[in-house]
C-alpha positions as CSV (number, residue, x, y, z in Angstrom):
1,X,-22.7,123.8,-60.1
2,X,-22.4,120.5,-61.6
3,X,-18.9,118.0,-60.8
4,X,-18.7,114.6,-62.4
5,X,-15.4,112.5,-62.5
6,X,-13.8,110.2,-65.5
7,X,-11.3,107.6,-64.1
8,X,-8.5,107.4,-66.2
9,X,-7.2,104.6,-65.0
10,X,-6.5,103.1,-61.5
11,X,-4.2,105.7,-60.3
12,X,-5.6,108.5,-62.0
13,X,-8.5,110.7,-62.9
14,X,-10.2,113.7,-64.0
15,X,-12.7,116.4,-62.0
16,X,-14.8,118.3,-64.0
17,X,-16.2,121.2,-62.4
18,X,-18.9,123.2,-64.2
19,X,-20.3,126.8,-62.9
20,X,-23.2,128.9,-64.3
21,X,-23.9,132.5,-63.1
22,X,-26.8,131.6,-61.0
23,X,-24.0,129.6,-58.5
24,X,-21.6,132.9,-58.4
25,X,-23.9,136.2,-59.6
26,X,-25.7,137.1,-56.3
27,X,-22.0,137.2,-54.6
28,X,-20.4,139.2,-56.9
29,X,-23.6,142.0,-57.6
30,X,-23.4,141.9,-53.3
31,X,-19.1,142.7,-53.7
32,X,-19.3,145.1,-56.5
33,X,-22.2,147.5,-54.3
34,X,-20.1,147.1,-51.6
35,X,-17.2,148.7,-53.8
36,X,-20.0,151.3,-55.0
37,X,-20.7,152.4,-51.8
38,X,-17.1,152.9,-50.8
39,X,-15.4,154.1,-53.9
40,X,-13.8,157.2,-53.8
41,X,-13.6,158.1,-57.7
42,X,-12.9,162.2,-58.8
43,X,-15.7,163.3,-60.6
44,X,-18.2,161.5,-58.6
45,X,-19.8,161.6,-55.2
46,X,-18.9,158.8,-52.7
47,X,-21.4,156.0,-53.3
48,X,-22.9,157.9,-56.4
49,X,-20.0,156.2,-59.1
50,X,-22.1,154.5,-61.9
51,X,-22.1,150.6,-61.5
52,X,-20.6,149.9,-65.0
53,X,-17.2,152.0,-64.1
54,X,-17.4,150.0,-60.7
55,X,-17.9,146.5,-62.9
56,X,-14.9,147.9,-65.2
57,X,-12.5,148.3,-63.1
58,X,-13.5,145.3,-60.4
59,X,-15.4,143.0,-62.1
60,X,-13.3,140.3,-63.5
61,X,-11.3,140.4,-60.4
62,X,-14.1,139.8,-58.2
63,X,-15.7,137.6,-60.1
64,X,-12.7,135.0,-60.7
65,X,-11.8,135.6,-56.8
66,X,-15.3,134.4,-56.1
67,X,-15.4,131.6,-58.7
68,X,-12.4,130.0,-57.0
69,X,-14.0,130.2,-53.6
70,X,-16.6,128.4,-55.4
71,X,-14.2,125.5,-56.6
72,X,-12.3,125.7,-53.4
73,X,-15.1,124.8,-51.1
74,X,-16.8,122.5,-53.5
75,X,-14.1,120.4,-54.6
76,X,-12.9,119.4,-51.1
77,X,-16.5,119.1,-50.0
78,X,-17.1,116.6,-53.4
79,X,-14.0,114.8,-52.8
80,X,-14.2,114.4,-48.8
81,X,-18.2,112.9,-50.2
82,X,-16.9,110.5,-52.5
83,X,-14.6,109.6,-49.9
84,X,-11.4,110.1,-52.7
85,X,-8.1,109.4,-51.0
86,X,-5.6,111.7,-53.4
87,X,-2.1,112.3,-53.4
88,X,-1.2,116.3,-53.4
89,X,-3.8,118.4,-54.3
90,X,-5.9,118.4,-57.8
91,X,-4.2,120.0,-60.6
92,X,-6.1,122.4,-62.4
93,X,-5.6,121.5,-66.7
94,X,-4.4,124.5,-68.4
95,X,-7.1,126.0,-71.0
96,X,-5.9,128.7,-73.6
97,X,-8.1,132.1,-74.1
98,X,-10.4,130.9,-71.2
99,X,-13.5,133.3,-71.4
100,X,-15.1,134.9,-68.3
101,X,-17.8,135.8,-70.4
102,X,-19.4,132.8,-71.1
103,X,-22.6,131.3,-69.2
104,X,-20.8,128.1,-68.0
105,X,-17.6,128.1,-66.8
106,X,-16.3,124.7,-67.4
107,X,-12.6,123.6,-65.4
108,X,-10.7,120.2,-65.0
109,X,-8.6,118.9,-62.7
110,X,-6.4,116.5,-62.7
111,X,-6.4,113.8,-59.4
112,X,-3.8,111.3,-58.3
113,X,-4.9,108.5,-56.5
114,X,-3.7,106.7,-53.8
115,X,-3.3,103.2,-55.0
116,X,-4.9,100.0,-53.1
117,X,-2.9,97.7,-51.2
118,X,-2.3,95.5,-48.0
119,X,0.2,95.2,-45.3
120,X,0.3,91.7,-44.1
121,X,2.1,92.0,-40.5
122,X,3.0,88.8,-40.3
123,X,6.5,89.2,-42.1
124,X,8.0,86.2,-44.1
125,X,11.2,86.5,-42.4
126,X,12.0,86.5,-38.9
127,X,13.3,90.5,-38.0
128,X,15.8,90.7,-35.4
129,X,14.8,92.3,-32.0
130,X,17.9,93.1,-29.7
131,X,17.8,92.7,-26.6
132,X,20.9,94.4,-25.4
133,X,22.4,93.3,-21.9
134,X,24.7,95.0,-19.4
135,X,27.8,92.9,-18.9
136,X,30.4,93.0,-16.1
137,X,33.0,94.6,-17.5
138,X,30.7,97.7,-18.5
139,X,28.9,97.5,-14.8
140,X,32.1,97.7,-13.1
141,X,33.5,100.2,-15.8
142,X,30.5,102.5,-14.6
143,X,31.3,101.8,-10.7
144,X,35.0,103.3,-11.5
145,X,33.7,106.0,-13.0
146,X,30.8,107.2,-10.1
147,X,33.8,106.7,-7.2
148,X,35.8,108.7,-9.8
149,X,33.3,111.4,-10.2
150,X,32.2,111.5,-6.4
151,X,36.0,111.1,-5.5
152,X,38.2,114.2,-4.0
153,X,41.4,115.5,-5.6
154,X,44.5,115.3,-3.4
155,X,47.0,117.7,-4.7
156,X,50.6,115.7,-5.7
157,X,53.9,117.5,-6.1
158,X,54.7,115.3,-9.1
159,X,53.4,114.1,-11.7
160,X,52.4,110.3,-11.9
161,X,50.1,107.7,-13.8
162,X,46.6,108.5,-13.5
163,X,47.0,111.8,-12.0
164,X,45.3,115.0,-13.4
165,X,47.4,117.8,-14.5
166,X,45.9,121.5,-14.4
167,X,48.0,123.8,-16.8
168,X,47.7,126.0,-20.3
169,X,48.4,125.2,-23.5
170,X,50.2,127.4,-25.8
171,X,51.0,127.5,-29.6
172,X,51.7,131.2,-30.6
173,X,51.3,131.0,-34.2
174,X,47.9,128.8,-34.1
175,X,47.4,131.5,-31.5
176,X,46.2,128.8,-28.4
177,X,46.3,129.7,-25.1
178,X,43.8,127.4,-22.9
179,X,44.4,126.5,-19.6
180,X,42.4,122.7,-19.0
181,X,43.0,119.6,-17.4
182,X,44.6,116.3,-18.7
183,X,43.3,113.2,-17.0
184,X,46.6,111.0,-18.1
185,X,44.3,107.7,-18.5
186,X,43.3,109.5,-21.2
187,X,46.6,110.0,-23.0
188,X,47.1,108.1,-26.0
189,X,50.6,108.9,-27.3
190,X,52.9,107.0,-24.9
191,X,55.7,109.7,-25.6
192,X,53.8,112.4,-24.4
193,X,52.9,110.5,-21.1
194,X,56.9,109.7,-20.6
195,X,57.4,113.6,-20.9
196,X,54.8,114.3,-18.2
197,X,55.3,111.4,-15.6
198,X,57.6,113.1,-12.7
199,X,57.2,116.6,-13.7
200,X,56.5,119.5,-11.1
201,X,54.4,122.4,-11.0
202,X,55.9,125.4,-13.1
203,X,57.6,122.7,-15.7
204,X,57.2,123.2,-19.2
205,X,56.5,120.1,-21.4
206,X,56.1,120.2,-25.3
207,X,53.5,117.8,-26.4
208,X,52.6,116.8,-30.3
209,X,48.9,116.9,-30.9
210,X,48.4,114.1,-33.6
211,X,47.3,111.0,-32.0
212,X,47.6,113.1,-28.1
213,X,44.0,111.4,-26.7
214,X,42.6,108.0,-26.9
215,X,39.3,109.9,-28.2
216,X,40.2,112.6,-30.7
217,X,37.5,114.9,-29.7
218,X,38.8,115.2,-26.7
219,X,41.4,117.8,-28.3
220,X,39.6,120.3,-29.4
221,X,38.1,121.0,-25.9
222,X,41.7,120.8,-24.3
223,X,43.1,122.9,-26.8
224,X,40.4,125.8,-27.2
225,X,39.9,125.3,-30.7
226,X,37.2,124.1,-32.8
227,X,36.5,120.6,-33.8
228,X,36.9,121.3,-37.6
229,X,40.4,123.1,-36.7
230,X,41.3,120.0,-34.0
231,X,40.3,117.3,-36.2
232,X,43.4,117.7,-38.8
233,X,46.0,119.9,-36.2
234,X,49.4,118.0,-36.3
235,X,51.6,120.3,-34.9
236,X,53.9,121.2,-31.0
237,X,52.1,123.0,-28.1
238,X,53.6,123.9,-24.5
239,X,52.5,122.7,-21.6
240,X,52.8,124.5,-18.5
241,X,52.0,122.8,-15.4
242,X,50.2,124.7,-12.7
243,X,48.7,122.2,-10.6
244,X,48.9,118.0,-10.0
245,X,45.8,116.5,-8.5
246,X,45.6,112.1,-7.9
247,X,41.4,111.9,-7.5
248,X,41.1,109.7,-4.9
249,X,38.3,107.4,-5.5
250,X,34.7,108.1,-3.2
251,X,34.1,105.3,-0.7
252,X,31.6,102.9,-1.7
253,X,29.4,103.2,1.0
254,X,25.3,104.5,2.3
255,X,26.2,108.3,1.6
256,X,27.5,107.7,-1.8
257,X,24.0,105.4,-2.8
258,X,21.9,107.8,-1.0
259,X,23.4,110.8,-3.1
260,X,23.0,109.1,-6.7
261,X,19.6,107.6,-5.8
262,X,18.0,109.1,-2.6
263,X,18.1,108.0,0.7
264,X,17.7,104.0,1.0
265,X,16.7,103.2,-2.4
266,X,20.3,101.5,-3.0
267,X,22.0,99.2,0.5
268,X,25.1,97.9,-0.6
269,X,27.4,97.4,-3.8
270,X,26.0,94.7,-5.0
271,X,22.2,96.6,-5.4
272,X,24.3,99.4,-7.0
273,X,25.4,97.2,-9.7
274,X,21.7,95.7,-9.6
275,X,20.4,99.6,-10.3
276,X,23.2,100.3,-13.0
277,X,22.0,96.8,-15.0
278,X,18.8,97.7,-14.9
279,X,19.3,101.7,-15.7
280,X,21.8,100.8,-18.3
281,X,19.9,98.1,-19.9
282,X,16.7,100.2,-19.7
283,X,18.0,103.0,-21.6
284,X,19.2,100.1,-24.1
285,X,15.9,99.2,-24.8
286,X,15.2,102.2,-26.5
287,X,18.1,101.9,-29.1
288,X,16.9,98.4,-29.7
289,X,13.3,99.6,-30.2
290,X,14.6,102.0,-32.3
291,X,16.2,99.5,-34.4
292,X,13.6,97.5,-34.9
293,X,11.4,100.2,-36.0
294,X,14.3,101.5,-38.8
295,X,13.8,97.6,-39.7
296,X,10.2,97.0,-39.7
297,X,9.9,100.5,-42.3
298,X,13.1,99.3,-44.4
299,X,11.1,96.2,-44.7
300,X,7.5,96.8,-45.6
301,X,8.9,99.4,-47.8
302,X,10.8,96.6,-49.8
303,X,8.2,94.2,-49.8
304,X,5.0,95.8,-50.2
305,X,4.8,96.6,-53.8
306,X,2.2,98.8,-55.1
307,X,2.3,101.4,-58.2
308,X,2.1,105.3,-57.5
309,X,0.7,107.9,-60.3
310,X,4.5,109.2,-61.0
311,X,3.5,111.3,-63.7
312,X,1.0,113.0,-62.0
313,X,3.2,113.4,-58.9
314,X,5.9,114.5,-60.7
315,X,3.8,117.7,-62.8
316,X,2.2,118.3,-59.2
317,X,5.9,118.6,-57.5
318,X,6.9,120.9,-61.1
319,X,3.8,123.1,-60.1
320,X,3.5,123.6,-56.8
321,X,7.7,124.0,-55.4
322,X,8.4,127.0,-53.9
323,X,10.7,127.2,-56.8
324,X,10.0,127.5,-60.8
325,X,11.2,123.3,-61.4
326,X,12.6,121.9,-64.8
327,X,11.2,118.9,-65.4
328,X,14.8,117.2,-64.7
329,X,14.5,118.4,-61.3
330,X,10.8,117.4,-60.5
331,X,11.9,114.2,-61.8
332,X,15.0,114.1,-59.2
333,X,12.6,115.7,-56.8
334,X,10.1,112.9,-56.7
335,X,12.8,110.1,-56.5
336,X,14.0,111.4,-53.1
337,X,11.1,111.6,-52.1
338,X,9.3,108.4,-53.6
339,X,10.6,106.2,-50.3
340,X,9.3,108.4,-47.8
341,X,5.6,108.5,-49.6
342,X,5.7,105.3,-50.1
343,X,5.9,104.6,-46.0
344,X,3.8,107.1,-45.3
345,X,0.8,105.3,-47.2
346,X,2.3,102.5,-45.6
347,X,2.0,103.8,-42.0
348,X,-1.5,105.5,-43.0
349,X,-2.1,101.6,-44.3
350,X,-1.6,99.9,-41.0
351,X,-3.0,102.6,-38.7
352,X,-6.6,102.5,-40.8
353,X,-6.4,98.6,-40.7
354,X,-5.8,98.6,-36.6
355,X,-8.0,101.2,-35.9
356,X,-5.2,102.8,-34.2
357,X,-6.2,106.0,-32.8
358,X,-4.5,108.8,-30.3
359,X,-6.7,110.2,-27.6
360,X,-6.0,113.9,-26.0
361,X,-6.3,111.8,-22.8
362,X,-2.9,109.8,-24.0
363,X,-1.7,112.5,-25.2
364,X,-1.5,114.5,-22.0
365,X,0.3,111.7,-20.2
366,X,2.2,110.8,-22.7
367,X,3.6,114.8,-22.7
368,X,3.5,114.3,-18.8
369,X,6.1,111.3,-18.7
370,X,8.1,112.9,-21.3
371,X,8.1,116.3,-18.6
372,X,9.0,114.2,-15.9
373,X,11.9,113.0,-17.5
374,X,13.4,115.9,-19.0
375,X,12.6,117.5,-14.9
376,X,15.1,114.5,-13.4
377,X,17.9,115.4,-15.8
378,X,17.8,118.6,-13.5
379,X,17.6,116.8,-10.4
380,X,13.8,117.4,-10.0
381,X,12.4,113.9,-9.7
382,X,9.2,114.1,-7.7
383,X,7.2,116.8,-9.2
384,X,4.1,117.8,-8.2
385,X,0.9,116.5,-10.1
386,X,-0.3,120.1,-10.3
387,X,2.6,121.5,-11.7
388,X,2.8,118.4,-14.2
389,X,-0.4,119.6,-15.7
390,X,0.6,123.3,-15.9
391,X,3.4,122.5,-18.2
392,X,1.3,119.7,-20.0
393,X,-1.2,122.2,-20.8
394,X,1.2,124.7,-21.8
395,X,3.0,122.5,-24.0
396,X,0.0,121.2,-25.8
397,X,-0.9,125.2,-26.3
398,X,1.9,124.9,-29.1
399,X,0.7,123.3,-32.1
400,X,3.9,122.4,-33.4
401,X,4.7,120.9,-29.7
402,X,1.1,118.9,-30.3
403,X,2.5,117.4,-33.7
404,X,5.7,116.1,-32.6
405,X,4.3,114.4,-29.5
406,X,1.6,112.9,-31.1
407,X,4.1,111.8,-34.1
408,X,6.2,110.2,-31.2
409,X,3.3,108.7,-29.4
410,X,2.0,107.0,-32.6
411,X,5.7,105.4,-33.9
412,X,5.2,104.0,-29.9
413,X,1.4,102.2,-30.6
414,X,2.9,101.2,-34.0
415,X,6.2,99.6,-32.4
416,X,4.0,98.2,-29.7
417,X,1.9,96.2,-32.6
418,X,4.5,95.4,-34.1
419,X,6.4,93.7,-31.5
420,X,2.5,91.7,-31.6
421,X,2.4,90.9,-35.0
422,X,5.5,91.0,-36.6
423,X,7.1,87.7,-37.0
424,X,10.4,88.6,-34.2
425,X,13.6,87.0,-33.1
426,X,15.2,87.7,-30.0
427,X,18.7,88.1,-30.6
428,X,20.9,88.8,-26.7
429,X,24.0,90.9,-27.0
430,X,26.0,93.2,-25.4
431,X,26.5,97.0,-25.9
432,X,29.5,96.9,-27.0
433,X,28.4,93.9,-29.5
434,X,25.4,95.8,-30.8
435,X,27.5,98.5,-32.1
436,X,29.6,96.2,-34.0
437,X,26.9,94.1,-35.3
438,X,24.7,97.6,-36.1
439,X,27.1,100.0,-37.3
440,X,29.6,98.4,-38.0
């Protein structure tokens, strides 16, 4: 077997791949006596069936199964040698009235390359970094609503603001009937607060959905409906009022911090509002790093400029789609997709350049602090080392587990050289700000 390349140009070339019967024969005689021995032909005793019926009726097929083995093998082994960094696979050239006959086989492929470039880290312009900060209104917003949550219900005879309300909605033709709560600090519509304000159990109060609740998703869980159906519903329900509870806010005191953080970790208000900054602005960080890491892609893609081999990547996207493709849609195919390659040769870019590599070692703890975590959601937050690395190894059992971890675990090296090399400004704001500024 013989392969030789001819560069086209920078972006492109050709493989040729040429076989002679000495690289393939011995297989195929070995398949075909194989198929002797086990053919079960009438007129002819088992493993007594002449060879040239056997070559008749299995011999092309056996022989162009074992040719592309042959290619297979050789082509990944010749391009891994010449150390060819392609994009997709090779593309074999179509060749009209190909003959399996001849002594030579001859094939082509067709290669796109991946094209040469560098990612300078240093950026030209300063990229914002924010560092969002907890302020005092959003501390103390949170303190209201732990001695809300930790608080005890006190059950009213009337109706008054603030209160929660216990009763069931009821709209016969939209076919409703939900009994929920309304928390009246959550009531928008100032009409439907005057109608409740003073009522008793066992009153009736019609209430117009459109613009109810200060957050409209709010209605669709009230209501029993779906958030499609809540989302436009302008129409009269009844209220019936079956129980009025004022929450009376939890005491601020060593039982309350010991049941949100364990016993003595918190002392007095003031550390509570310490542990909510630092919580709160902790879970910040990872928007902001997020952020930064949309920015940093958004700009290298922008600014480093390299050519891809379209055409190529366009027939190889026609070919190989799960679906037949016109050429139209390859064409719209590789556009939406043209961004994404180009990061990804990027990303490949700066991780060969910085030598940045993922160890199984990492990998493990990495899996074990994202464990952890997902165990104190569920109020498990001192696991046992042990049963860290039972899960851990179970988890890295699953290759698709493996992928998304590791995938996660490099976008946090990358960030972390990044926030080394990338010209950064620090930019202080608030929550609330940050959402403004960022989304708008």
């Amino acid at each position: 077997m013989n392969i030789t390349k001819e560069q086209i140009d920078d972006l492109n070339a050709v493989v040729k791949v040429a076989i002679t019967k000495e690289d393939y024969q011995d297989k195929v005689e070995s398949i075909l006596n194989d198929y002797r021995k086990q053919a079960n032909i009438p007129g002819f005793r088992k493993g007594h069936v002449p060879m040239g019926l056997i070559k008749k009726q299995y011999g092309k097929a056996v022989l162009v199964d074992e040719v592309n083995k042959l290619i297979q093998d050789n082509l990944n082994k010749y391009l891994t040698e010449e150390k060819l960094d392609v994009l997709g696979n090779p593309l074999p050239k179509q060749q009209d009235n190909f003959d399996w006959e001849n002594d030579q086989l001859d094939f082509e492929f067709e290669l796109g390359l991946a094209p040469t470039f560098e990612v300078p880290l240093k950026t030209k312009k300063a990229l914002t970094y924010y560092k969002i900060v907890a302020d005092k209104k959003m501390i103390d917003d949170q303190v209201e609503r732990i001695q809300k949550q930790y608080g005890k219900l006190v059950n009213q005879k009337e109706v008054a603001k603030d209160f929660e309300v216990i009763g069931t909605f009821k709209n016969e033709a939209e076919e409703i009937e939900n009994k929920t709560t309304i928390e009246l600090d959550k009531v928008k519509s100032k009409k439907a607060l005057n109608s409740l304000l003073g009522k008793k159990v066992g009153d009736d109060v019609t209430l117009a959905t459109k613009g109810l609740f200060k957050e409209d998703y709010l209605l669709s869980s009230v209501l029993g409906v779906s958030q499609e159906k809540a989302k436009d519903l302008d129409i009269e329900v009844a209220f019936t009022i079956e129980e009025i509870n004022e929450r009376e806010p939890a005491k601020l005191d060593q039982e309350l911090f010991d049941k949100l953080f364990g016993k003595d970790v918190v002392k007095s208000t003031e550390e509570l509002k310490d542990k909510i900054k630092e919580d709160s602005e902790k879970q910040f960080e990872q928007q902001s790093d997020q952020k930064l890491l949309n920015d940093i892609t958004e700009y290298f893609i922008e600014n480093t400029k390299f050519d891809l081999p379209a055409e190529f990547l366009t027939k190889w996207i026609k070919m190989t789609g799960e679906e037949p493709l016109s050429d139209d849609q390859a064409n719209e195919e590789f556009e939406k997709s043209e961004k994404g390659l180009r990061y990804q040769l990027i990303e490949g870019k700066i991780i060969k350049d910085h030598d940045i590599q993922i160890q199984f070692d990492e990998l493990k703890d990495f899996a074990k602090g994202f464990i952890k975590t997902q165990m104190a959601q569920f109020g498990q937050l001192n696991p046992q080392e042990e049963e860290l690395d039972n899960i851990a190894a179970r988890v890295l059992g699953n290759q698709d587990e493996v992928k998304r971890l590791s995938e996660q675990l490099m976008s946090q090296k990358l960030l972390t050289l990044y926030k080394e090399k990338v010209n950064l400004k620090t930019k202080e704001v608030t929550y609330e700000n940050f959402v403004k500024e960022v989304y708008g």
